[in-house]
mmCIF file of C-alpha atoms in Angstrom:
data_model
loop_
_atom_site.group_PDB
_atom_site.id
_atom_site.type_symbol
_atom_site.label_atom_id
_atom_site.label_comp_id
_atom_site.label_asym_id
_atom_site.label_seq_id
_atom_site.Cartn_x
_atom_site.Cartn_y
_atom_site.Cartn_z
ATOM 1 C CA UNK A 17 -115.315 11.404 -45.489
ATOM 2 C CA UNK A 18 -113.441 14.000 -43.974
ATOM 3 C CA UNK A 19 -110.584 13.427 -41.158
ATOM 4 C CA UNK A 20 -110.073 16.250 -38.853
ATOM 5 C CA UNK A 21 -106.323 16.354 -37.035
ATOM 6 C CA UNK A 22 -105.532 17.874 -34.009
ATOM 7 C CA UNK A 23 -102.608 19.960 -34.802
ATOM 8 C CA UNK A 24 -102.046 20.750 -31.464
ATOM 9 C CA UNK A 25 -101.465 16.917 -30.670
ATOM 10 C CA UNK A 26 -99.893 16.119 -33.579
ATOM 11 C CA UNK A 27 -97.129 18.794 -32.897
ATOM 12 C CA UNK A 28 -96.621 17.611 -29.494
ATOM 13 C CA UNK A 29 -96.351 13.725 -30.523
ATOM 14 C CA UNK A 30 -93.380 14.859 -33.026
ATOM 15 C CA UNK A 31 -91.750 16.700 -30.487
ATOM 16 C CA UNK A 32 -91.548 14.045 -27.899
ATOM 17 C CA UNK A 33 -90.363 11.682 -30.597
ATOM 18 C CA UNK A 34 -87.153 14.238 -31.256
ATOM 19 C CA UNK A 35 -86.757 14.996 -27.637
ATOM 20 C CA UNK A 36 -86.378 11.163 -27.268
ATOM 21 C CA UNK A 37 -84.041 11.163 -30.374
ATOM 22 C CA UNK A 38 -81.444 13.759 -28.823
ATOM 23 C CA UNK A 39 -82.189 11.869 -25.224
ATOM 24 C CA UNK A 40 -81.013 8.748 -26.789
ATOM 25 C CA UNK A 41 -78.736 10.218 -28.965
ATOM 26 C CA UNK A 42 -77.024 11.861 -26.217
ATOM 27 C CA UNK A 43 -77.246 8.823 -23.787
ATOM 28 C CA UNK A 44 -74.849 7.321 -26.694
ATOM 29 C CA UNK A 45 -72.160 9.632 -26.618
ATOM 30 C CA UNK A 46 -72.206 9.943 -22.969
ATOM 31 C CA UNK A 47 -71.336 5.599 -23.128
ATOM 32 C CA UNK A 48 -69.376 6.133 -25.671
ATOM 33 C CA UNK A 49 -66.967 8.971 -23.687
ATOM 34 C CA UNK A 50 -67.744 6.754 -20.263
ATOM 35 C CA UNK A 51 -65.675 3.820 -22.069
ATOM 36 C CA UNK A 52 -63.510 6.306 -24.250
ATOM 37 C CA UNK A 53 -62.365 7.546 -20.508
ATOM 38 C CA UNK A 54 -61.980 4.171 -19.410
ATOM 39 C CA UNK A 55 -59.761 3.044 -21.655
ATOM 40 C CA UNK A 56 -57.496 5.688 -20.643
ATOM 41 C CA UNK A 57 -57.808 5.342 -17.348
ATOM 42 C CA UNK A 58 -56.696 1.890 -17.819
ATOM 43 C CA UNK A 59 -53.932 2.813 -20.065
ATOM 44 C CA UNK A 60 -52.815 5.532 -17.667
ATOM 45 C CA UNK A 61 -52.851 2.475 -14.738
ATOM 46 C CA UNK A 62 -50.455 0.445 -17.098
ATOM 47 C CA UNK A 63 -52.515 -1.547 -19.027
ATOM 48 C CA UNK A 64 -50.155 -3.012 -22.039
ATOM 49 C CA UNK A 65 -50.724 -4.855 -24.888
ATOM 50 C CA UNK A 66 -49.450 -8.937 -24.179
ATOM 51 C CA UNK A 67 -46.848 -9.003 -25.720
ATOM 52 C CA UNK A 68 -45.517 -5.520 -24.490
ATOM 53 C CA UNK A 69 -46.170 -6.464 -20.671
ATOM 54 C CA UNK A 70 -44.353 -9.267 -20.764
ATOM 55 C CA UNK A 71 -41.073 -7.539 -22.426
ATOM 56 C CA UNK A 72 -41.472 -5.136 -19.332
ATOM 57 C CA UNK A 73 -42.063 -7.663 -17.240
ATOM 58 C CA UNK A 74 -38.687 -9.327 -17.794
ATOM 59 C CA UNK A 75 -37.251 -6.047 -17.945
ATOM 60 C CA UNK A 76 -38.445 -5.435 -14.033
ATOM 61 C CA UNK A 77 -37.655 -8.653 -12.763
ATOM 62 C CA UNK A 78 -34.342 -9.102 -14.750
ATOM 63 C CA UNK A 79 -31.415 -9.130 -11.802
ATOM 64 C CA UNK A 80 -28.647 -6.216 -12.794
ATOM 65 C CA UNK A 81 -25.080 -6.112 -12.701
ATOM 66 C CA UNK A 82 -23.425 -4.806 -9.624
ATOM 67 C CA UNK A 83 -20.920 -1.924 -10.253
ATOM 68 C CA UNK A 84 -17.311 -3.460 -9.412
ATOM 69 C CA UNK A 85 -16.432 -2.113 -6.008
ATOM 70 C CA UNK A 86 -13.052 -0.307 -6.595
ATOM 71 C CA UNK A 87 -10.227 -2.114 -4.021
ATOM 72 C CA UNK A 88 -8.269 0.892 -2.243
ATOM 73 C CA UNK A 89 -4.248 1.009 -2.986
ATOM 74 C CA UNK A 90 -2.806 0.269 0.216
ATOM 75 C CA UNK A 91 -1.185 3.349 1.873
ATOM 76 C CA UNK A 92 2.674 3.788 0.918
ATOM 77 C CA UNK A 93 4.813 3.292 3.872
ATOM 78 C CA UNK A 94 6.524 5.910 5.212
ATOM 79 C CA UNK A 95 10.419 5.642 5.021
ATOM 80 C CA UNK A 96 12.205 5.352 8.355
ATOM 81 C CA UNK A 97 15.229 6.626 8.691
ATOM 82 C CA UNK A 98 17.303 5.362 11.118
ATOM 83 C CA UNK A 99 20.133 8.004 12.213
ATOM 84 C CA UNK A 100 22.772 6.828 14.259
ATOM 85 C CA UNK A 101 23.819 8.834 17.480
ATOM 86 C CA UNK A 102 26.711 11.294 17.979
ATOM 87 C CA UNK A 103 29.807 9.792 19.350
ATOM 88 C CA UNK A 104 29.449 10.747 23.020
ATOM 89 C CA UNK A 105 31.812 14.089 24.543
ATOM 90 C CA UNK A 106 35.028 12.896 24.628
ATOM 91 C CA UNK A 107 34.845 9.962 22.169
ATOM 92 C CA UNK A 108 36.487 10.136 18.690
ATOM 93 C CA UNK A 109 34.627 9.105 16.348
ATOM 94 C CA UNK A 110 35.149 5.075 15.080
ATOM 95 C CA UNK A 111 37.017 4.593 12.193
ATOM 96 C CA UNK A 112 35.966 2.395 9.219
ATOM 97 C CA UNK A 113 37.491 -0.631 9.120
ATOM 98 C CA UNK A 114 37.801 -2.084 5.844
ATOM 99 C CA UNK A 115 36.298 -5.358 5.415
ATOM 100 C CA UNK A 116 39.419 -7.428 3.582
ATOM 101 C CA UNK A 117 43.209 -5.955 2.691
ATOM 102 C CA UNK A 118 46.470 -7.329 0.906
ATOM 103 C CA UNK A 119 49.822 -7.718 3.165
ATOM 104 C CA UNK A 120 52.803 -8.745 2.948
ATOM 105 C CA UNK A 121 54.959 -11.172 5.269
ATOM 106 C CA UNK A 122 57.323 -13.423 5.488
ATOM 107 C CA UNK A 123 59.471 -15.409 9.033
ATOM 108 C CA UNK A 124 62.432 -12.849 8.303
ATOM 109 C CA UNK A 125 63.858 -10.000 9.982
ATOM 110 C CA UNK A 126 64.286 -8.280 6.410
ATOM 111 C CA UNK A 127 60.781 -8.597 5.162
ATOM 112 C CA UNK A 128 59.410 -8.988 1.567
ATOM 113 C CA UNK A 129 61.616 -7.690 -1.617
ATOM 114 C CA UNK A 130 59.837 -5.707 -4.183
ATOM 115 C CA UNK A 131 61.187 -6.829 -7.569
ATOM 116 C CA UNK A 132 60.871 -4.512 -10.752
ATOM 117 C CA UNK A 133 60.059 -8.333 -12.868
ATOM 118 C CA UNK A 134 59.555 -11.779 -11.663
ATOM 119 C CA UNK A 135 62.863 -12.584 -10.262
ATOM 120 C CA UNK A 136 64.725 -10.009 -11.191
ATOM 121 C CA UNK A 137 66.199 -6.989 -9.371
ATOM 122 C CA UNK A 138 64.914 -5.427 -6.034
ATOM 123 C CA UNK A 139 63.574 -2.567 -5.958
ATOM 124 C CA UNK A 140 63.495 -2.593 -2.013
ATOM 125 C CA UNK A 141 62.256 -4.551 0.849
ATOM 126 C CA UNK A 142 59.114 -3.970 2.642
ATOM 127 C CA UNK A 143 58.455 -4.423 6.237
ATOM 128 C CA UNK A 144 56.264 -7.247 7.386
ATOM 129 C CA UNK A 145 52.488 -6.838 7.825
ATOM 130 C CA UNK A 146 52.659 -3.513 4.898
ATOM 131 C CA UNK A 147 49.615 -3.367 2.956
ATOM 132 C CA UNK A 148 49.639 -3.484 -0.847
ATOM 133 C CA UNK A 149 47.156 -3.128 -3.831
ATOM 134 C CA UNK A 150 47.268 -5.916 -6.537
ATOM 135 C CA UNK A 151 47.064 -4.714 -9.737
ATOM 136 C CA UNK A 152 45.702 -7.590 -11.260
ATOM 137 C CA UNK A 153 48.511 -8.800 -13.278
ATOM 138 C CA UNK A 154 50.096 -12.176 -12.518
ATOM 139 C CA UNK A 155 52.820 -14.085 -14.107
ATOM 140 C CA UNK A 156 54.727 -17.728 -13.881
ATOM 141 C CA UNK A 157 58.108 -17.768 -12.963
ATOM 142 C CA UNK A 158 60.783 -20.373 -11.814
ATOM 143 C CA UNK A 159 57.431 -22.241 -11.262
ATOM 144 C CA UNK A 160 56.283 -19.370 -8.971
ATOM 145 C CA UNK A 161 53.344 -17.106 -9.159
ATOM 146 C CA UNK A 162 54.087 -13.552 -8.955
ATOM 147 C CA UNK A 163 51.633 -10.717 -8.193
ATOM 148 C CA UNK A 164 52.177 -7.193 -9.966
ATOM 149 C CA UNK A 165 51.719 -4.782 -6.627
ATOM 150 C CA UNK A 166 51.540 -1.457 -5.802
ATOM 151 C CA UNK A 167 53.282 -0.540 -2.415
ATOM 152 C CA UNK A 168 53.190 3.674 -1.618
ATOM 153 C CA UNK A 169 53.334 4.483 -5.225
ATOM 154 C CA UNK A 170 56.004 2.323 -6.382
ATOM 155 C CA UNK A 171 55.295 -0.883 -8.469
ATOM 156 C CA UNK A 172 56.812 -4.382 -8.591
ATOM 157 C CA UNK A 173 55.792 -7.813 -8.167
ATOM 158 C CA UNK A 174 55.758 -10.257 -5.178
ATOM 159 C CA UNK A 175 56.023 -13.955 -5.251
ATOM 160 C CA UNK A 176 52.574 -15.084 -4.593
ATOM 161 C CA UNK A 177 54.275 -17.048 -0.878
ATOM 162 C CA UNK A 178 54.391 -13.383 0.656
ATOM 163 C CA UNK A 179 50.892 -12.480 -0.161
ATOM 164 C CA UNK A 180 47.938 -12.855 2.088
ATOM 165 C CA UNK A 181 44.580 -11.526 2.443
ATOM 166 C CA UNK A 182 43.317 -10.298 5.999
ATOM 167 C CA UNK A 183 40.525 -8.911 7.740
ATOM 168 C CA UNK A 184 40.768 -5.192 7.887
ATOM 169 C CA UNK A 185 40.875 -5.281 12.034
ATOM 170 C CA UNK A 186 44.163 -7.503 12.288
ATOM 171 C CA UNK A 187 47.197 -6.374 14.211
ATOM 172 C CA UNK A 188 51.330 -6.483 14.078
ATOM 173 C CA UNK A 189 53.398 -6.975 16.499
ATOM 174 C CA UNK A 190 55.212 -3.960 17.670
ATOM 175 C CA UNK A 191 58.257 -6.147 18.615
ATOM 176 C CA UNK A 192 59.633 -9.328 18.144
ATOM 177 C CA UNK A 193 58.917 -12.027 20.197
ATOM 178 C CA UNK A 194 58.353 -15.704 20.508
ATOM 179 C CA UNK A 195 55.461 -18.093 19.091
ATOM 180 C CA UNK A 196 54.490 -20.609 21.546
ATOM 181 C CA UNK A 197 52.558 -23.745 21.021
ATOM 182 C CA UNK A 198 50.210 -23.977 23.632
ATOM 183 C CA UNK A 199 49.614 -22.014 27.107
ATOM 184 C CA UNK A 200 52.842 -22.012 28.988
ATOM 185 C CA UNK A 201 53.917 -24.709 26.117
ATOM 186 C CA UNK A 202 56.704 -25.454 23.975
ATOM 187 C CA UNK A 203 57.747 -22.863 21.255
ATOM 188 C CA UNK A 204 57.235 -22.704 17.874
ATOM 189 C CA UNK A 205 58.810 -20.257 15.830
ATOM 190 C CA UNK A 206 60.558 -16.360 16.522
ATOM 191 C CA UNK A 207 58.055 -13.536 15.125
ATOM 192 C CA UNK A 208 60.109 -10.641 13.376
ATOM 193 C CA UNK A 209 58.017 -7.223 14.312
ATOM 194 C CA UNK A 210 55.053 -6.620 11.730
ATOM 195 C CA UNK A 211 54.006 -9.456 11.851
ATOM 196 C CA UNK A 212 49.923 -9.628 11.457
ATOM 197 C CA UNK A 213 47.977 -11.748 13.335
ATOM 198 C CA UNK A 214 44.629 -11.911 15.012
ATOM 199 C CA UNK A 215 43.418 -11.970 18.726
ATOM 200 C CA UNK A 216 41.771 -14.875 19.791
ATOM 201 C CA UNK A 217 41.509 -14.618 23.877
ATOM 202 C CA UNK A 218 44.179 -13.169 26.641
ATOM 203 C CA UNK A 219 44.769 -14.444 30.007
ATOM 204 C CA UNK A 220 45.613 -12.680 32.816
ATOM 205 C CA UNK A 221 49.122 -14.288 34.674
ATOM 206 C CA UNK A 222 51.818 -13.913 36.811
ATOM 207 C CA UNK A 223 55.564 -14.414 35.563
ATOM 208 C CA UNK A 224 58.807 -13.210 38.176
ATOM 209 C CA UNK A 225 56.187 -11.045 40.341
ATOM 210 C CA UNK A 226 55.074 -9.001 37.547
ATOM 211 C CA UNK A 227 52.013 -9.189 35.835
ATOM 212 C CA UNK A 228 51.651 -10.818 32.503
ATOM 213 C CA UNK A 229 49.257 -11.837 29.642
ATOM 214 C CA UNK A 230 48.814 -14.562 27.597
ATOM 215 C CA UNK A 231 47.694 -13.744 24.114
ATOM 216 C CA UNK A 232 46.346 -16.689 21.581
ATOM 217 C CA UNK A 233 46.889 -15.300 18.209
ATOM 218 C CA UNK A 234 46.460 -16.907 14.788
ATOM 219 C CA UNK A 235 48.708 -15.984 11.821
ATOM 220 C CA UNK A 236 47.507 -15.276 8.416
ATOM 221 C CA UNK A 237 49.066 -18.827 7.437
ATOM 222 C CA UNK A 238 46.737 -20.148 9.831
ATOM 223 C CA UNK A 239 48.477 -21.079 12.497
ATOM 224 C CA UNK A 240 47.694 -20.713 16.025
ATOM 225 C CA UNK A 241 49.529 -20.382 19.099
ATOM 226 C CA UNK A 242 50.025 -17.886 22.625
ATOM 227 C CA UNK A 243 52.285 -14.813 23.170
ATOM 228 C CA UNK A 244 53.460 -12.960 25.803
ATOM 229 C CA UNK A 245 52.718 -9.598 26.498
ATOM 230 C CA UNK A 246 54.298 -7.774 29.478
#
């Protein structure tokens, strides 16, 4: 028995079968770029692996460090300088007064004797109220303290009695004249010219029709009492 085959159908069958191969075949590579580009896509978005994401996770949400704020140095002051004014037209200019100096004085017409040693010869006298430098050297004598001096050049010592230190503003009498104790008081002692003292207050009186003032004064041995000034 014989079988006759339609080649004409049998051709077409196998091509529809192959067409249907690359039609699936093609269908499969298309899903398998579809989720190939997918992936990516997802990747590209910021998908991460567990582990990863959670690393950057902490990384985002971890707080940072401010920078320290640098504190400005405060500006530097500008120096003042304080200049004092010109002595008015007219006016001499004051004169430093220094703040302590050495004189000598003693209650006697002669004044103070320089000595060459401690109790030995004089050299000469020296008015009352003179200023003189100590030298620094002291000695003990005839139970007396004597102060090595210099007076204009020339020195000697000075029992330590005759030595006092003043303020630099004091003043000496130009002439002599009496000490009294109190205001229109009793005296106290006869002031040889030179003498230093200090100004306390003045008063303004009247003595024989002419006017006179009182001047309280205090010595450089402390004492305090009231002159008269014509």
């Amino acid at each position: 028995m014989t079988t006759t085959v339609d080649l004409s159908k049998w051709l077409g069958g196998r091509l529809q079968a192959k067409t249907l191969l690359y039609v699936v075949g093609a269908l499969v590579l298309l899903g398998a770029a579809v989720l190939a580009g997918g992936l990516i896509v997802l990747r590209l978005g910021g998908a991460t692996p567990a582990g990863a994401g959670a690393a950057q996770l902490a990384a985002a949400t971890a707080t940072p460090f401010p920078s320290p704020t640098p504190t400005p140095l405060p500006p530097t002051p500008t120096p003042v300088i304080v200049v004092a004014p010109p002595p008015a037209a007219g006016e001499p200019a004051p004169t430093p007064v220094p703040a302590r100096v050495t004189v000598v004085w003693t209650n006697n017409e002669v004044g103070v004797y320089l000595r060459s040693e401690p109790g030995s010869v004089i050299l000469l006298a020296m008015p009352n109220g003179e200023q003189v430098i100590l030298t620094g050297e002291t000695s003990e004598y005839g139970s007396i303290t004597w102060y090595k001096v210099n007076y204009q050049g020339i020195e000697g010592w000075v029992a330590d009695k005759f030595v006092y230190e003043v303020d630099g503003d004091f003043q000496r009498l130009e002439e002599s004249t009496w000490l009294f104790k109190a205001l229109e008081g009793g005296l106290d002692s006869y002031l040889w010219a030179g003498t230093p003292y200090y100004i306390l207050q003045t008063q303004e009186r009247e003595e024989d029709g002419r006017p006179l003032t009182w001047v309280a004064i205090r010595l450089p041995d402390g004492r305090v009492g009231w002159i008269k000034q014509w």
